[in-house]
PDB file of C-alpha atoms in Angstrom:
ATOM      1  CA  UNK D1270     -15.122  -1.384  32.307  1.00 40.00           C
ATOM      2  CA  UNK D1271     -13.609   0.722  29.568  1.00 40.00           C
ATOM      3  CA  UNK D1272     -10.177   1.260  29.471  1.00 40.00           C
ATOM      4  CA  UNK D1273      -8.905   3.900  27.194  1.00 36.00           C
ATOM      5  CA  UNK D1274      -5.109   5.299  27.196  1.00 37.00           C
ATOM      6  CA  UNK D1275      -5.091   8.413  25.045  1.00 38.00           C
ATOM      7  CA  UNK D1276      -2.605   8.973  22.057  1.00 38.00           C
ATOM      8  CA  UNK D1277      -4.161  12.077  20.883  1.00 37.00           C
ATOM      9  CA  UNK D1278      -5.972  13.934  23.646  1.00 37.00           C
ATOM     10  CA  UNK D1279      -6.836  16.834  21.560  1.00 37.00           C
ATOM     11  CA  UNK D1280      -9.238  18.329  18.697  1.00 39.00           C
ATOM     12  CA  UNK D1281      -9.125  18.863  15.362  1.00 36.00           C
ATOM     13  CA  UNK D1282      -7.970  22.714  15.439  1.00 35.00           C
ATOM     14  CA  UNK D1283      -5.410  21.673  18.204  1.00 43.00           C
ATOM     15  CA  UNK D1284      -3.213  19.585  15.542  1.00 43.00           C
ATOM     16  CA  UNK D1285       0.121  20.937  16.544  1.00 47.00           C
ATOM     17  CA  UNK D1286      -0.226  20.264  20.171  1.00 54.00           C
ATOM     18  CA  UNK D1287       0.030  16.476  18.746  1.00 52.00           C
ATOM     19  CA  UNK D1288       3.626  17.048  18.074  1.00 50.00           C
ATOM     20  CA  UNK D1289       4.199  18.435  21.500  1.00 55.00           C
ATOM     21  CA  UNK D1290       1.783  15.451  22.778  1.00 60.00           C
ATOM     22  CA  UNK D1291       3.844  13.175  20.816  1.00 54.00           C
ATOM     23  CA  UNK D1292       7.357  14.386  21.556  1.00 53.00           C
ATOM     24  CA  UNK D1293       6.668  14.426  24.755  1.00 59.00           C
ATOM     25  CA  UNK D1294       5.817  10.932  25.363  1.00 58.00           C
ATOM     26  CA  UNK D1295       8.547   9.500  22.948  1.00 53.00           C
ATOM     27  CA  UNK D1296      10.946  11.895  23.632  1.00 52.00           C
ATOM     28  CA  UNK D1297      11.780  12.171  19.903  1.00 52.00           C
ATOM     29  CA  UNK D1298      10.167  14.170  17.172  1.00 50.00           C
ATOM     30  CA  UNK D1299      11.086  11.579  14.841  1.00 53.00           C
ATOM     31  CA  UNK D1300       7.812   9.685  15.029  1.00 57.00           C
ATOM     32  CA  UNK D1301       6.291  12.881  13.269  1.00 57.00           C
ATOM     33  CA  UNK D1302       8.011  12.645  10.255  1.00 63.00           C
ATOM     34  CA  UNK D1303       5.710  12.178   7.246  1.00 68.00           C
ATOM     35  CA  UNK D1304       2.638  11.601   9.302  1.00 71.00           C
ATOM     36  CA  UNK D1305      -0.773  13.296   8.579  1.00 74.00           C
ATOM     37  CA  UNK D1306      -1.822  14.554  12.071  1.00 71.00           C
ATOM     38  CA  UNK D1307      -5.417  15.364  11.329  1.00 73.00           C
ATOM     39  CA  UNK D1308      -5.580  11.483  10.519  1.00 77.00           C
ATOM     40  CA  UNK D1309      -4.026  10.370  12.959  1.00 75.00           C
ATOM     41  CA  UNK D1310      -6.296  13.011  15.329  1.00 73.00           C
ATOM     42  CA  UNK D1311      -9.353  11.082  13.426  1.00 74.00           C
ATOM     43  CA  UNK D1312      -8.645   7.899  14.001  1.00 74.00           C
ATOM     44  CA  UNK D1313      -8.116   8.394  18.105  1.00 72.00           C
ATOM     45  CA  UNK D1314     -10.810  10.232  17.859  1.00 74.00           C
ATOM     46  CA  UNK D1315     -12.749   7.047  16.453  1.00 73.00           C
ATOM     47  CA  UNK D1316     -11.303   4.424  19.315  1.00 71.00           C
ATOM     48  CA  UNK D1317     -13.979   4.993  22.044  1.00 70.00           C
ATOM     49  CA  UNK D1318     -15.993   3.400  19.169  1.00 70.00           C
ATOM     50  CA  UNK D1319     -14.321   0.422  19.021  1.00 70.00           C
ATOM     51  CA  UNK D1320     -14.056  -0.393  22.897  1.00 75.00           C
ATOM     52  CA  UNK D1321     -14.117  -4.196  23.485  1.00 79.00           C
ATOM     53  CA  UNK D1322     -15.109  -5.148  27.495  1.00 82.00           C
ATOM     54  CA  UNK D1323     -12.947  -7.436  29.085  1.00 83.00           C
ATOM     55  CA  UNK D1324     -15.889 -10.152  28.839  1.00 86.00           C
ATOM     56  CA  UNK D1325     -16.291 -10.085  25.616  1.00 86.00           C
ATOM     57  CA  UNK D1326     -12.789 -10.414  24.647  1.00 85.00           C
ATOM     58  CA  UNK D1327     -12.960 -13.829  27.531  1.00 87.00           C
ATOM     59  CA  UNK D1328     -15.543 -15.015  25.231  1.00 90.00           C
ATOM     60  CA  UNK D1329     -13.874 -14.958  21.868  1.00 87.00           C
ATOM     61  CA  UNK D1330     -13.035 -18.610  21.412  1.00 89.00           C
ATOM     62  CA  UNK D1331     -10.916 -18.523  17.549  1.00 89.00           C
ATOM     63  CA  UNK D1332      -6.936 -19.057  18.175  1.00 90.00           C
ATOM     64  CA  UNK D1333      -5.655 -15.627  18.240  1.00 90.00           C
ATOM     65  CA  UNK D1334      -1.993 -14.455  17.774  1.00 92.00           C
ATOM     66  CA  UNK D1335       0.160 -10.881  18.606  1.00 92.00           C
ATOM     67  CA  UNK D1336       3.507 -10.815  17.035  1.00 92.00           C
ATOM     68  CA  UNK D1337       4.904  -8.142  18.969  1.00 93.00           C
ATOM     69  CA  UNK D1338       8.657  -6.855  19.437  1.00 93.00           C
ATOM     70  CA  UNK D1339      10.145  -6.601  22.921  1.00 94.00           C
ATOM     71  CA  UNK D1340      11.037  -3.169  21.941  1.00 93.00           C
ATOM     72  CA  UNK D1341       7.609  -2.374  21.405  1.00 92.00           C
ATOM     73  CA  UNK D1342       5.656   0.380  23.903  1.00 89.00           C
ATOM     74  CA  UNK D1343       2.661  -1.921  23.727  1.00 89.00           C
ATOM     75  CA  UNK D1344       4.103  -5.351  24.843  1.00 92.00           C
ATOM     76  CA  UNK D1345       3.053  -4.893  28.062  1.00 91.00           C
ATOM     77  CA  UNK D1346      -0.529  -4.091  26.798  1.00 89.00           C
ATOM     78  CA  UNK D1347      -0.643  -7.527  25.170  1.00 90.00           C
ATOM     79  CA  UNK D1348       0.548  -9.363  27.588  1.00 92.00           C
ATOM     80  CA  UNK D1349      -2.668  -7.220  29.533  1.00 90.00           C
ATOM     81  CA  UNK D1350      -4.489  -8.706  27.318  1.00 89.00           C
ATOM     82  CA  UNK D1351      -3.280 -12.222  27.686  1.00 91.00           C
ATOM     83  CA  UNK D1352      -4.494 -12.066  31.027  1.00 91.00           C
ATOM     84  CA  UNK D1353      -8.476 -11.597  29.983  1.00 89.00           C
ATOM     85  CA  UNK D1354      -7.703 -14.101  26.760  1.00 90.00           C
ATOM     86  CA  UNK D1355      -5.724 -16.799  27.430  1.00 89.00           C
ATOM     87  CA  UNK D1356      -6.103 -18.196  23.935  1.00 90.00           C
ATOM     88  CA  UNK D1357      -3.820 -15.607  22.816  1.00 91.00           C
ATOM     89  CA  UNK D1358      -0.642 -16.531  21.577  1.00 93.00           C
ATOM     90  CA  UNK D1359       2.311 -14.381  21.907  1.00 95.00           C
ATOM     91  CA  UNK D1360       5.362 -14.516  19.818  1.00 94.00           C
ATOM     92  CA  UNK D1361       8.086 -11.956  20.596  1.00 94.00           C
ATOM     93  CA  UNK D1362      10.683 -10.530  18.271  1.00 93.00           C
ATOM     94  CA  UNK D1363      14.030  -9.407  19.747  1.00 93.00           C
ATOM     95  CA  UNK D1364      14.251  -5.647  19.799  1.00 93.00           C
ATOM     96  CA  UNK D1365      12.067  -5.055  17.067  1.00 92.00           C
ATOM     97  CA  UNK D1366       9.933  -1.799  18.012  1.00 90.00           C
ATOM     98  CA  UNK D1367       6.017  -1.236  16.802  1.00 87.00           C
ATOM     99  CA  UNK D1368       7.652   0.290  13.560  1.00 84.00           C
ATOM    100  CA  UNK D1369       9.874   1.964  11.383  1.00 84.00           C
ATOM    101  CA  UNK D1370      12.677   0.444  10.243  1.00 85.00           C
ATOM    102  CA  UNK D1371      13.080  -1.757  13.740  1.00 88.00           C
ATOM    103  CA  UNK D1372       9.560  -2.496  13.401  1.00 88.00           C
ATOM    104  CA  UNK D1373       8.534  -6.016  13.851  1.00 89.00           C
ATOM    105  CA  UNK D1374       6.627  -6.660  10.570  1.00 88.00           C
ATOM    106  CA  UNK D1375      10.091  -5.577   8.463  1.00 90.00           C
ATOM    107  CA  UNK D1376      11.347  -8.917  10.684  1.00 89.00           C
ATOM    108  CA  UNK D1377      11.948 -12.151   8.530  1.00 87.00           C
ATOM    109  CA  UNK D1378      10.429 -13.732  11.577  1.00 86.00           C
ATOM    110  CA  UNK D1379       7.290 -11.932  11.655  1.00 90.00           C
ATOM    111  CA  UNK D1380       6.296 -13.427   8.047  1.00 87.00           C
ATOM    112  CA  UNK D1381       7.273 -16.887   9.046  1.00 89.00           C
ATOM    113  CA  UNK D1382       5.501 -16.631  12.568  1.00 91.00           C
ATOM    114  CA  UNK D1383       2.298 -15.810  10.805  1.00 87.00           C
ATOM    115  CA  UNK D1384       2.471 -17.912   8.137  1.00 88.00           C
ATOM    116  CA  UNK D1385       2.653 -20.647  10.163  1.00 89.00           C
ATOM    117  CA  UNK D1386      -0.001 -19.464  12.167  1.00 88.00           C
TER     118      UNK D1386
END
């Protein structure tokens, strides 16, 4: 079964209803700043695409790792995932957020964690 939560539900000549879109799921306009929203458009356009079942993520057998902050809107997605892969390894970063400046990869532990991955 295909699971897809939209981030851009919208066309290419519908750009500015992103920023509505966006600022009304985060709540901030913020996340706009300095963005390109025609790529952003083209890459959610492109995720159907890339769709991985359930089953085949079960199958994938390699050591896999997310390195995820707990301030991050996707956590609970990962730990989702966890569910159907329970070769994943998930390593948690105190309040660091998917990015900007609180994002997890500016984290000194997000380099170590991988590293030693």
């Amino acid at each position: 079964m295909r699971r897809i939560v939209p981030i851009f539900d919208f066309g290419y000549l519908a750009i500015r209803s992103a920023a509505a879109h966006l600022k009304k799921r985060s709540g901030k306009r913020s996340n706009l700043c300095g963005k390109d929203l025609v790529a952003l458009a083209s890459v959610q356009r492109g995720i159907p695409d890339q769709v991985v079942t359930a089953a085949q993520m079960a199958s994938i057998k390699v050591p896999a790792i997310s390195i995820v902050g707990t301030a991050d809107p996707l956590l609970k997605r990962i730990e989702e995932l966890k569910k159907v892969m329970p070769q994943l390894k998930i390593v948690t970063i105190e309040g660091a957020t998917h990015s900007g400046d609180r994002g997890a990869v500016r984290r000194p532990g997000f380099v170590h964690t991988y590293r030693t991955f």
